[in-house]
mmCIF file of C-alpha atoms in Angstrom:
data_model
loop_
_atom_site.group_PDB
_atom_site.id
_atom_site.type_symbol
_atom_site.label_atom_id
_atom_site.label_comp_id
_atom_site.label_asym_id
_atom_site.label_seq_id
_atom_site.Cartn_x
_atom_site.Cartn_y
_atom_site.Cartn_z
ATOM 1 C CA THR A 1 -0.015 0.080 0.007
ATOM 2 C CA LEU A 2 0.796 3.603 -0.269
ATOM 3 C CA ILE A 3 1.213 3.699 3.485
ATOM 4 C CA ASN A 4 4.000 1.177 3.567
ATOM 5 C CA ILE A 5 5.739 2.918 0.573
ATOM 6 C CA LEU A 6 5.856 6.127 2.598
ATOM 7 C CA THR A 7 6.706 4.609 5.780
ATOM 8 C CA LYS A 8 9.534 2.795 4.142
ATOM 9 C CA THR A 9 10.734 6.368 2.343
ATOM 10 C CA LEU A 10 10.661 7.608 6.076
ATOM 11 C CA MET A 11 12.755 4.971 7.647
ATOM 12 C CA TYR A 12 15.318 6.159 5.091
ATOM 13 C CA ASP A 13 14.754 9.733 5.447
ATOM 14 C CA SER A 14 13.393 10.738 8.781
ATOM 15 C CA ASN A 15 12.811 14.308 7.804
ATOM 16 C CA CYS A 16 11.163 13.887 4.406
ATOM 17 C CA ILE A 17 8.371 16.498 4.847
ATOM 18 C CA ASP A 18 6.455 15.208 1.682
ATOM 19 C CA ALA A 19 6.180 11.786 2.903
ATOM 20 C CA TYR A 20 4.780 12.662 6.297
ATOM 21 C CA LEU A 21 2.418 15.090 4.651
ATOM 22 C CA GLU A 22 1.234 12.371 2.175
ATOM 23 C CA ARG A 23 0.915 9.831 4.597
ATOM 24 C CA ALA A 24 -0.904 12.167 7.058
ATOM 25 C CA ASP A 25 -3.308 13.088 4.444
ATOM 26 C CA ILE A 26 -4.346 9.601 3.881
ATOM 27 C CA TYR A 27 -4.744 8.905 7.475
ATOM 28 C CA TYR A 28 -6.545 11.890 7.707
ATOM 29 C CA ILE A 29 -9.032 10.910 4.996
ATOM 30 C CA LYS A 30 -9.642 7.645 6.458
ATOM 31 C CA ASP A 31 -11.051 9.507 9.350
ATOM 32 C CA SER A 32 -10.495 6.347 11.976
ATOM 33 C CA THR A 33 -6.890 7.261 12.215
ATOM 34 C CA LEU A 34 -6.883 10.809 12.934
ATOM 35 C CA ILE A 35 -4.256 10.494 15.923
ATOM 36 C CA ASP A 36 -1.797 8.977 13.413
ATOM 37 C CA ALA A 37 -2.526 12.067 10.967
ATOM 38 C CA LEU A 38 -1.881 14.327 13.719
ATOM 39 C CA ASN A 39 1.213 12.635 14.914
ATOM 40 C CA ASP A 40 2.723 12.964 11.118
ATOM 41 C CA TYR A 41 1.497 16.511 10.954
ATOM 42 C CA LYS A 42 3.013 17.537 14.149
ATOM 43 C CA LYS A 43 6.464 15.646 12.853
ATOM 44 C CA VAL A 44 6.235 18.074 10.029
ATOM 45 C CA ILE A 45 6.049 20.978 12.327
ATOM 46 C CA SER A 46 8.873 19.774 14.427
ATOM 47 C CA ILE A 47 10.862 19.922 11.133
ATOM 48 C CA ASN A 48 9.688 23.258 10.230
ATOM 49 C CA ALA A 49 7.467 25.096 12.482
ATOM 50 C CA GLU A 50 6.252 27.349 9.681
ATOM 51 C CA ASN A 51 4.851 24.817 7.382
ATOM 52 C CA VAL A 52 1.546 26.212 6.599
ATOM 53 C CA TYR A 53 -0.057 23.169 5.556
ATOM 54 C CA ALA A 54 0.728 20.963 8.426
ATOM 55 C CA ASN A 55 -0.434 23.829 10.757
ATOM 56 C CA TYR A 56 -3.760 24.191 8.948
ATOM 57 C CA ARG A 57 -4.153 20.457 9.023
ATOM 58 C CA VAL A 58 -3.419 20.019 12.696
ATOM 59 C CA GLY A 59 -6.189 23.054 13.110
ATOM 60 C CA CYS A 60 -8.525 20.555 11.238
ATOM 61 C CA VAL A 61 -7.895 17.642 13.320
ATOM 62 C CA PHE A 62 -8.382 19.507 16.424
ATOM 63 C CA PHE A 63 -11.551 21.133 15.043
ATOM 64 C CA GLU A 64 -12.778 17.703 14.120
ATOM 65 C CA CYS A 65 -12.207 16.750 17.923
ATOM 66 C CA GLU A 66 -14.181 19.674 18.605
ATOM 67 C CA SER A 67 -10.909 21.101 20.665
ATOM 68 C CA TYR A 68 -11.699 24.755 19.148
ATOM 69 C CA ASP A 69 -9.167 26.648 21.016
ATOM 70 C CA THR A 70 -6.273 24.531 19.835
ATOM 71 C CA ALA A 71 -7.921 24.440 16.491
ATOM 72 C CA MET A 72 -7.613 28.182 16.409
ATOM 73 C CA TYR A 73 -4.197 28.249 17.704
ATOM 74 C CA TYR A 74 -2.961 26.120 14.558
ATOM 75 C CA PHE A 75 -5.113 28.029 12.162
ATOM 76 C CA LYS A 76 -3.554 31.287 13.029
ATOM 77 C CA ARG A 77 -0.118 29.623 12.564
ATOM 78 C CA SER A 78 -0.870 28.418 9.337
ATOM 79 C CA ILE A 79 -0.758 32.059 8.077
ATOM 80 C CA ASP A 80 0.761 35.296 9.208
ATOM 81 C CA PHE A 81 -2.036 37.729 8.905
ATOM 82 C CA ASN A 82 0.386 40.773 9.093
ATOM 83 C CA LEU A 83 2.373 39.565 6.056
ATOM 84 C CA LEU A 84 -0.648 38.701 4.277
ATOM 85 C CA LYS A 85 -2.031 42.210 4.935
ATOM 86 C CA TYR A 86 1.209 43.820 3.862
ATOM 87 C CA LYS A 87 1.555 42.189 0.762
ATOM 88 C CA ILE A 88 -2.367 42.803 -0.173
ATOM 89 C CA GLY A 89 -1.432 46.286 0.567
ATOM 90 C CA GLN A 90 1.412 46.523 -1.520
ATOM 91 C CA SER A 91 -0.392 44.703 -4.555
ATOM 92 C CA GLN A 92 -3.272 47.073 -3.993
ATOM 93 C CA TYR A 93 -0.857 50.323 -4.153
ATOM 94 C CA TYR A 94 0.726 49.097 -7.252
ATOM 95 C CA SER A 95 -2.778 48.144 -8.649
ATOM 96 C CA ALA A 96 -3.515 52.132 -7.824
ATOM 97 C CA ASP A 97 -6.322 50.828 -5.260
ATOM 98 C CA PHE A 98 -4.979 53.371 -2.846
ATOM 99 C CA VAL A 99 -7.998 53.544 -0.577
ATOM 100 C CA SER A 100 -7.675 49.924 0.024
ATOM 101 C CA SER A 101 -4.125 50.151 0.202
ATOM 102 C CA ILE A 102 -4.269 52.371 3.279
ATOM 103 C CA ALA A 103 -6.574 50.232 5.167
ATOM 104 C CA ASN A 104 -4.039 47.205 4.653
ATOM 105 C CA PHE A 105 -0.996 49.248 5.611
ATOM 106 C CA SER A 106 -3.074 50.847 8.684
ATOM 107 C CA PHE A 107 -3.747 47.191 9.925
ATOM 108 C CA CYS A 108 0.076 46.765 9.667
ATOM 109 C CA ILE A 109 0.971 49.922 11.739
ATOM 110 C CA SER A 110 -1.756 49.075 14.311
ATOM 111 C CA ASN A 111 -0.124 45.647 14.733
ATOM 112 C CA LYS A 112 3.559 47.148 14.684
ATOM 113 C CA TYR A 113 4.327 45.061 11.662
ATOM 114 C CA ASN A 114 7.102 46.333 9.240
ATOM 115 C CA LEU A 115 6.563 49.758 10.577
ATOM 116 C CA ASP A 116 9.141 51.884 8.249
ATOM 117 C CA LYS A 117 7.884 50.225 5.258
ATOM 118 C CA SER A 118 3.976 50.257 6.110
ATOM 119 C CA PHE A 119 4.327 53.857 6.989
ATOM 120 C CA LEU A 120 6.135 54.352 3.950
ATOM 121 C CA TYR A 121 3.732 52.661 1.611
ATOM 122 C CA ARG A 122 0.892 54.362 3.354
ATOM 123 C CA GLY A 123 2.371 57.693 3.074
ATOM 124 C CA ALA A 124 2.634 57.140 -0.700
ATOM 125 C CA ALA A 125 -0.767 56.196 -0.993
ATOM 126 C CA TYR A 126 -2.094 58.989 0.825
ATOM 127 C CA LEU A 127 0.224 61.358 -1.528
ATOM 128 C CA GLU A 128 -1.596 59.520 -4.486
ATOM 129 C CA LEU A 129 -4.871 60.695 -3.050
ATOM 130 C CA ASN A 130 -3.431 64.064 -2.638
ATOM 131 C CA LYS A 131 -3.453 63.956 1.274
ATOM 132 C CA SER A 132 -0.192 65.387 1.544
ATOM 133 C CA ASP A 133 -0.391 66.191 4.965
ATOM 134 C CA SER A 134 -1.241 62.646 6.066
ATOM 135 C CA ALA A 135 1.293 61.471 3.774
ATOM 136 C CA CYS A 136 3.860 63.515 5.374
ATOM 137 C CA LEU A 137 3.092 62.425 8.786
ATOM 138 C CA ASP A 138 3.701 58.797 7.713
ATOM 139 C CA PHE A 139 6.933 59.781 5.940
ATOM 140 C CA ILE A 140 8.248 61.457 9.089
ATOM 141 C CA GLU A 141 7.350 58.380 11.138
ATOM 142 C CA SER A 142 9.054 56.265 8.498
ATOM 143 C CA ASN A 143 11.876 58.248 8.455
ATOM 144 C CA LYS A 144 12.320 58.012 12.270
ATOM 145 C CA LEU A 145 12.368 54.182 11.950
ATOM 146 C CA GLY A 146 15.388 54.147 9.394
ATOM 147 C CA SER A 147 13.696 54.435 6.107
ATOM 148 C CA LYS A 148 16.131 56.067 3.480
ATOM 149 C CA ASP A 149 13.023 56.234 1.022
ATOM 150 C CA ALA A 150 10.987 58.197 3.505
ATOM 151 C CA ALA A 151 13.917 61.062 3.582
ATOM 152 C CA ILE A 152 13.631 61.201 -0.235
ATOM 153 C CA TYR A 153 9.819 61.670 -0.031
ATOM 154 C CA LEU A 154 10.356 64.157 2.984
ATOM 155 C CA LYS A 155 12.726 66.030 1.132
ATOM 156 C CA LYS A 156 10.471 66.399 -2.293
ATOM 157 C CA TYR A 157 7.129 66.540 -0.847
ATOM 158 C CA CYS A 158 7.277 67.751 2.681
ATOM 159 C CA GLN A 159 9.066 71.071 2.545
ATOM 160 C CA LYS A 160 6.672 72.717 5.266
ATOM 161 C CA PHE A 161 7.112 69.673 7.697
#
């Protein structure tokens, strides 16, 4: 069976994440072997704590077992919301969706995530919306945090500050 092949693979390479994930998924589908699936997913997490898929699947196992607090813990570990919001904000900025971009960078700022760049991008988005006072305040904050790009924006657009 495929389980036997994967188990043999793991005997030769105990750090083979793909084999653990494949075997865990098979166990998970069988439903009666959730503990085996959980053990394999957790083994992956012990090898790579940031493995999104393994964290998500552990959350699914705990959810099915009605351990909702533990499920939430693993679901939250499966994705970095700050990074996600930051990357969405960047994409929105470069797509000229400045209002939405500002909302996502504001989220990052409120969570103290990548502050120098979050302030810089939000300031640039404000600038695109002709809100120069708000833009300059963000460039000042970004500059205080060490952004060389913010210093360029300040010099070019924020003479009165």
